[in-house]
PDB file of C-alpha atoms in Angstrom:
ATOM      1  CA  MET A 214      -0.008  -0.017  -0.007  1.00 68.00           C
ATOM      2  CA  THR A 215       1.402   3.412  -0.964  1.00 82.00           C
ATOM      3  CA  ILE A 216       1.909   6.209   1.536  1.00 81.00           C
ATOM      4  CA  TYR A 217      -0.943   8.145  -0.001  1.00 77.00           C
ATOM      5  CA  LYS A 218      -3.376   5.220   0.287  1.00 81.00           C
ATOM      6  CA  LYS A 219      -2.297   4.853   3.947  1.00 80.00           C
ATOM      7  CA  GLN A 220      -2.886   8.596   4.579  1.00 83.00           C
ATOM      8  CA  ALA A 221      -6.302   8.501   2.916  1.00 77.00           C
ATOM      9  CA  LEU A 222      -7.234   5.371   4.856  1.00 79.00           C
ATOM     10  CA  LEU A 223      -6.135   7.038   8.210  1.00 80.00           C
ATOM     11  CA  ILE A 224      -8.114  10.262   7.349  1.00 83.00           C
ATOM     12  CA  THR A 225     -11.201   8.183   6.499  1.00 83.00           C
ATOM     13  CA  LEU A 226     -11.041   6.161   9.710  1.00 80.00           C
ATOM     14  CA  CYS A 227     -10.465   9.245  11.837  1.00 82.00           C
ATOM     15  CA  THR A 228     -13.412  10.990  10.114  1.00 85.00           C
ATOM     16  CA  LEU A 229     -15.629   7.985  10.614  1.00 83.00           C
ATOM     17  CA  GLY A 230     -14.445   7.726  14.273  1.00 83.00           C
ATOM     18  CA  PHE A 231     -15.181  11.340  14.925  1.00 85.00           C
ATOM     19  CA  THR A 232     -18.637  11.058  13.214  1.00 84.00           C
ATOM     20  CA  LEU A 233     -19.606   8.068  15.255  1.00 83.00           C
ATOM     21  CA  PHE A 234     -18.409   9.680  18.484  1.00 80.00           C
ATOM     22  CA  SER A 235     -20.282  12.882  17.761  1.00 74.00           C
ATOM     23  CA  LEU A 236     -23.574  10.878  17.004  1.00 75.00           C
ATOM     24  CA  ILE A 237     -23.255   8.948  20.217  1.00 75.00           C
ATOM     25  CA  PHE A 238     -22.532  12.075  22.234  1.00 72.00           C
ATOM     26  CA  PHE A 239     -25.413  13.934  20.630  1.00 67.00           C
ATOM     27  CA  PHE A 240     -28.092  11.175  21.126  1.00 68.00           C
ATOM     28  CA  ARG A 241     -26.845  10.523  24.773  1.00 72.00           C
ATOM     29  CA  PHE A 242     -27.456  14.137  25.738  1.00 76.00           C
ATOM     30  CA  PHE A 243     -30.178  15.224  23.334  1.00 79.00           C
ATOM     31  CA  GLN A 244     -33.430  13.843  21.841  1.00 80.00           C
ATOM     32  CA  PHE A 245     -35.992  15.212  19.362  1.00 83.00           C
ATOM     33  CA  TYR A 246     -39.465  15.700  20.854  1.00 84.00           C
ATOM     34  CA  THR A 247     -42.642  16.478  18.995  1.00 86.00           C
ATOM     35  CA  ILE A 248     -45.199  18.669  20.696  1.00 85.00           C
ATOM     36  CA  LYS A 249     -48.728  17.434  20.945  1.00 90.00           C
ATOM     37  CA  GLY A 250     -51.414  20.102  21.735  1.00 88.00           C
ATOM     38  CA  GLU A 251     -51.787  23.826  22.093  1.00 89.00           C
ATOM     39  CA  SER A 252     -50.944  24.381  25.755  1.00 90.00           C
ATOM     40  CA  MET A 253     -47.452  25.878  25.040  1.00 89.00           C
ATOM     41  CA  SER A 254     -48.635  28.144  22.147  1.00 88.00           C
ATOM     42  CA  PRO A 255     -47.407  30.612  21.058  1.00 88.00           C
ATOM     43  CA  SER A 256     -43.861  29.520  22.250  1.00 88.00           C
ATOM     44  CA  LEU A 257     -44.060  26.059  20.892  1.00 87.00           C
ATOM     45  CA  HIS A 258     -46.395  24.856  18.203  1.00 86.00           C
ATOM     46  CA  ASN A 259     -48.528  21.714  17.876  1.00 89.00           C
ATOM     47  CA  GLU A 260     -46.928  18.888  15.740  1.00 88.00           C
ATOM     48  CA  ARG A 261     -43.590  20.692  15.577  1.00 88.00           C
ATOM     49  CA  THR A 262     -40.394  18.879  16.612  1.00 85.00           C
ATOM     50  CA  TYR A 263     -37.975  20.476  19.009  1.00 89.00           C
ATOM     51  CA  LEU A 264     -34.603  19.590  20.491  1.00 83.00           C
ATOM     52  CA  MET A 265     -34.708  18.333  24.153  1.00 87.00           C
ATOM     53  CA  GLU A 266     -31.585  18.472  26.314  1.00 85.00           C
ATOM     54  CA  ARG A 267     -31.858  15.272  28.404  1.00 83.00           C
ATOM     55  CA  GLY A 268     -31.833  15.497  32.296  1.00 73.00           C
ATOM     56  CA  PRO A 269     -31.205  15.216  35.153  1.00 66.00           C
ATOM     57  CA  LEU A 270     -31.031  18.930  35.495  1.00 76.00           C
ATOM     58  CA  GLN A 271     -31.774  21.768  37.960  1.00 85.00           C
ATOM     59  CA  PRO A 272     -34.339  23.818  36.092  1.00 92.00           C
ATOM     60  CA  ASN A 273     -34.459  27.613  36.178  1.00 93.00           C
ATOM     61  CA  ARG A 274     -37.532  29.773  36.108  1.00 95.00           C
ATOM     62  CA  GLY A 275     -38.587  30.164  32.438  1.00 94.00           C
ATOM     63  CA  ASP A 276     -37.302  26.874  31.231  1.00 94.00           C
ATOM     64  CA  ILE A 277     -39.587  24.702  29.200  1.00 93.00           C
ATOM     65  CA  ILE A 278     -39.353  21.244  30.559  1.00 94.00           C
ATOM     66  CA  ILE A 279     -40.638  17.737  29.522  1.00 91.00           C
ATOM     67  CA  PHE A 280     -41.683  15.524  32.373  1.00 91.00           C
ATOM     68  CA  ASN A 281     -43.620  12.386  33.030  1.00 87.00           C
ATOM     69  CA  ASP A 282     -46.790  12.294  35.167  1.00 82.00           C
ATOM     70  CA  LYS A 283     -46.487  10.440  38.454  1.00 75.00           C
ATOM     71  CA  GLU A 284     -47.444   7.213  36.757  1.00 73.00           C
ATOM     72  CA  ALA A 285     -44.811   7.771  34.127  1.00 62.00           C
ATOM     73  CA  GLN A 286     -47.468   7.144  31.362  1.00 76.00           C
ATOM     74  CA  ILE A 287     -47.816  10.706  29.927  1.00 82.00           C
ATOM     75  CA  ALA A 288     -45.238  13.243  28.934  1.00 86.00           C
ATOM     76  CA  TYR A 289     -46.007  16.836  29.508  1.00 90.00           C
ATOM     77  CA  VAL A 290     -44.337  19.992  28.222  1.00 92.00           C
ATOM     78  CA  LYS A 291     -44.695  23.130  30.368  1.00 94.00           C
ATOM     79  CA  ARG A 292     -42.795  26.237  31.610  1.00 95.00           C
ATOM     80  CA  VAL A 293     -41.196  26.359  34.973  1.00 97.00           C
ATOM     81  CA  ILE A 294     -42.782  29.256  36.855  1.00 97.00           C
ATOM     82  CA  ALA A 295     -41.778  28.747  40.551  1.00 97.00           C
ATOM     83  CA  LEU A 296     -38.931  26.918  42.239  1.00 96.00           C
ATOM     84  CA  GLN A 297     -38.594  25.038  45.447  1.00 96.00           C
ATOM     85  CA  GLY A 298     -39.353  27.155  48.516  1.00 96.00           C
ATOM     86  CA  GLU A 299     -41.140  29.909  46.524  1.00 97.00           C
ATOM     87  CA  GLN A 300     -44.752  30.942  47.049  1.00 97.00           C
ATOM     88  CA  ILE A 301     -46.862  31.309  43.958  1.00 97.00           C
ATOM     89  CA  GLN A 302     -50.195  33.032  43.711  1.00 96.00           C
ATOM     90  CA  ILE A 303     -52.212  33.897  40.631  1.00 93.00           C
ATOM     91  CA  LYS A 304     -54.517  36.886  40.910  1.00 93.00           C
ATOM     92  CA  ASN A 305     -56.679  38.022  37.941  1.00 90.00           C
ATOM     93  CA  GLY A 306     -54.430  35.944  35.609  1.00 89.00           C
ATOM     94  CA  ASN A 307     -51.316  37.645  36.861  1.00 91.00           C
ATOM     95  CA  VAL A 308     -48.555  35.381  38.465  1.00 94.00           C
ATOM     96  CA  PHE A 309     -46.903  36.462  41.695  1.00 96.00           C
ATOM     97  CA  ILE A 310     -43.715  34.847  43.089  1.00 97.00           C
ATOM     98  CA  ASN A 311     -43.085  35.700  46.752  1.00 97.00           C
ATOM     99  CA  GLY A 312     -45.397  38.692  46.283  1.00 94.00           C
ATOM    100  CA  GLU A 313     -43.561  40.069  43.213  1.00 95.00           C
ATOM    101  CA  LYS A 314     -45.416  40.196  39.825  1.00 94.00           C
ATOM    102  CA  LEU A 315     -43.755  37.874  37.282  1.00 94.00           C
ATOM    103  CA  TYR A 316     -43.140  39.342  33.831  1.00 92.00           C
ATOM    104  CA  GLU A 317     -44.503  36.888  31.281  1.00 90.00           C
ATOM    105  CA  PRO A 318     -44.264  38.067  27.791  1.00 89.00           C
ATOM    106  CA  TYR A 319     -44.779  34.468  26.419  1.00 86.00           C
ATOM    107  CA  ARG A 320     -48.238  34.160  27.988  1.00 84.00           C
ATOM    108  CA  ALA A 321     -50.902  33.622  25.267  1.00 80.00           C
ATOM    109  CA  THR A 322     -54.084  34.593  27.068  1.00 75.00           C
ATOM    110  CA  ASP A 323     -55.181  37.091  29.595  1.00 72.00           C
ATOM    111  CA  GLU A 324     -57.573  34.719  31.319  1.00 77.00           C
ATOM    112  CA  GLN A 325     -58.712  36.011  34.613  1.00 81.00           C
ATOM    113  CA  ILE A 326     -57.844  33.098  36.835  1.00 86.00           C
ATOM    114  CA  ASP A 327     -56.987  32.908  40.477  1.00 89.00           C
ATOM    115  CA  PHE A 328     -54.872  30.281  42.361  1.00 91.00           C
ATOM    116  CA  GLY A 329     -53.026  29.949  45.659  1.00 84.00           C
ATOM    117  CA  PRO A 330     -51.195  31.072  47.409  1.00 94.00           C
ATOM    118  CA  PHE A 331     -49.108  27.825  47.257  1.00 95.00           C
ATOM    119  CA  GLN A 332     -45.618  27.039  48.651  1.00 97.00           C
ATOM    120  CA  VAL A 333     -43.544  24.881  46.298  1.00 97.00           C
ATOM    121  CA  PRO A 334     -42.028  21.977  48.288  1.00 97.00           C
ATOM    122  CA  LYS A 335     -38.421  21.055  48.316  1.00 96.00           C
ATOM    123  CA  ASN A 336     -37.206  19.240  45.183  1.00 95.00           C
ATOM    124  CA  HIS A 337     -40.189  20.294  43.175  1.00 96.00           C
ATOM    125  CA  VAL A 338     -41.148  23.014  40.663  1.00 97.00           C
ATOM    126  CA  PHE A 339     -44.396  24.614  39.781  1.00 97.00           C
ATOM    127  CA  VAL A 340     -45.244  24.605  35.963  1.00 97.00           C
ATOM    128  CA  LEU A 341     -47.785  26.343  33.815  1.00 94.00           C
ATOM    129  CA  GLY A 342     -48.587  26.208  30.122  1.00 92.00           C
ATOM    130  CA  ASP A 343     -48.144  29.457  28.137  1.00 92.00           C
ATOM    131  CA  ASN A 344     -51.678  29.028  26.749  1.00 91.00           C
ATOM    132  CA  ARG A 345     -53.382  28.862  30.250  1.00 89.00           C
ATOM    133  CA  SER A 346     -56.927  28.340  28.894  1.00 87.00           C
ATOM    134  CA  LYS A 347     -55.800  25.081  27.107  1.00 88.00           C
ATOM    135  CA  SER A 348     -53.327  23.821  29.670  1.00 89.00           C
ATOM    136  CA  THR A 349     -53.383  21.069  32.310  1.00 89.00           C
ATOM    137  CA  ASP A 350     -50.587  21.968  34.623  1.00 91.00           C
ATOM    138  CA  SER A 351     -49.546  22.324  38.303  1.00 93.00           C
ATOM    139  CA  ARG A 352     -52.857  24.099  39.101  1.00 92.00           C
ATOM    140  CA  GLN A 353     -54.498  20.771  38.542  1.00 91.00           C
ATOM    141  CA  PHE A 354     -51.913  18.032  39.211  1.00 90.00           C
ATOM    142  CA  GLY A 355     -49.676  19.873  41.703  1.00 92.00           C
ATOM    143  CA  PRO A 356     -45.891  20.492  41.811  1.00 95.00           C
ATOM    144  CA  ILE A 357     -43.516  18.458  39.614  1.00 94.00           C
ATOM    145  CA  SER A 358     -40.796  16.520  41.440  1.00 92.00           C
ATOM    146  CA  LEU A 359     -37.277  17.100  39.924  1.00 93.00           C
ATOM    147  CA  GLN A 360     -37.132  13.272  39.438  1.00 90.00           C
ATOM    148  CA  GLN A 361     -40.075  13.445  37.047  1.00 90.00           C
ATOM    149  CA  ILE A 362     -38.165  15.766  34.607  1.00 92.00           C
ATOM    150  CA  ARG A 363     -36.877  14.161  31.436  1.00 89.00           C
ATOM    151  CA  GLY A 364     -35.219  17.182  30.001  1.00 91.00           C
ATOM    152  CA  LYS A 365     -35.742  20.802  28.740  1.00 92.00           C
ATOM    153  CA  ILE A 366     -36.484  22.190  25.373  1.00 89.00           C
ATOM    154  CA  VAL A 367     -33.491  24.113  23.833  1.00 88.00           C
ATOM    155  CA  GLY A 368     -33.141  26.250  20.728  1.00 78.00           C
ATOM    156  CA  TYR A 369     -36.755  27.373  20.251  1.00 72.00           C
ATOM    157  CA  GLU A 370     -37.835  30.894  19.135  1.00 65.00           C
TER     158      GLU A 370
END
């Protein structure tokens, strides 16, 4: 085998190895997820596919997370609104965290709902859909355990 063929073979093997490593890395830490429903509209759209960063993770307020219900049968996609130890209250559709009004430019509706006050337990988060009138969220099923979180949506507009 000539030196040029050896170099070409080495370059090909390195390229294939790097590609394989990159794919394994990507699919270990990321997954594609298709949204079902309108509860996260207008931020996320029904039947569109988004990139999910796999957990475990410590979510921040504003993160859009994917989590399983307590029976691990249904996956939900919602926005983290309140973190452990915080008090949440909704008055006339406005969300208050520890008495401070939360700025929510992503909210789809101005539905005049009331909720709480509610103290988020340790190792839990409180989630809401952006389209509150079409969302089943922590107002109905309570706070989400950090262990239920599968990941968070990244790279959406």
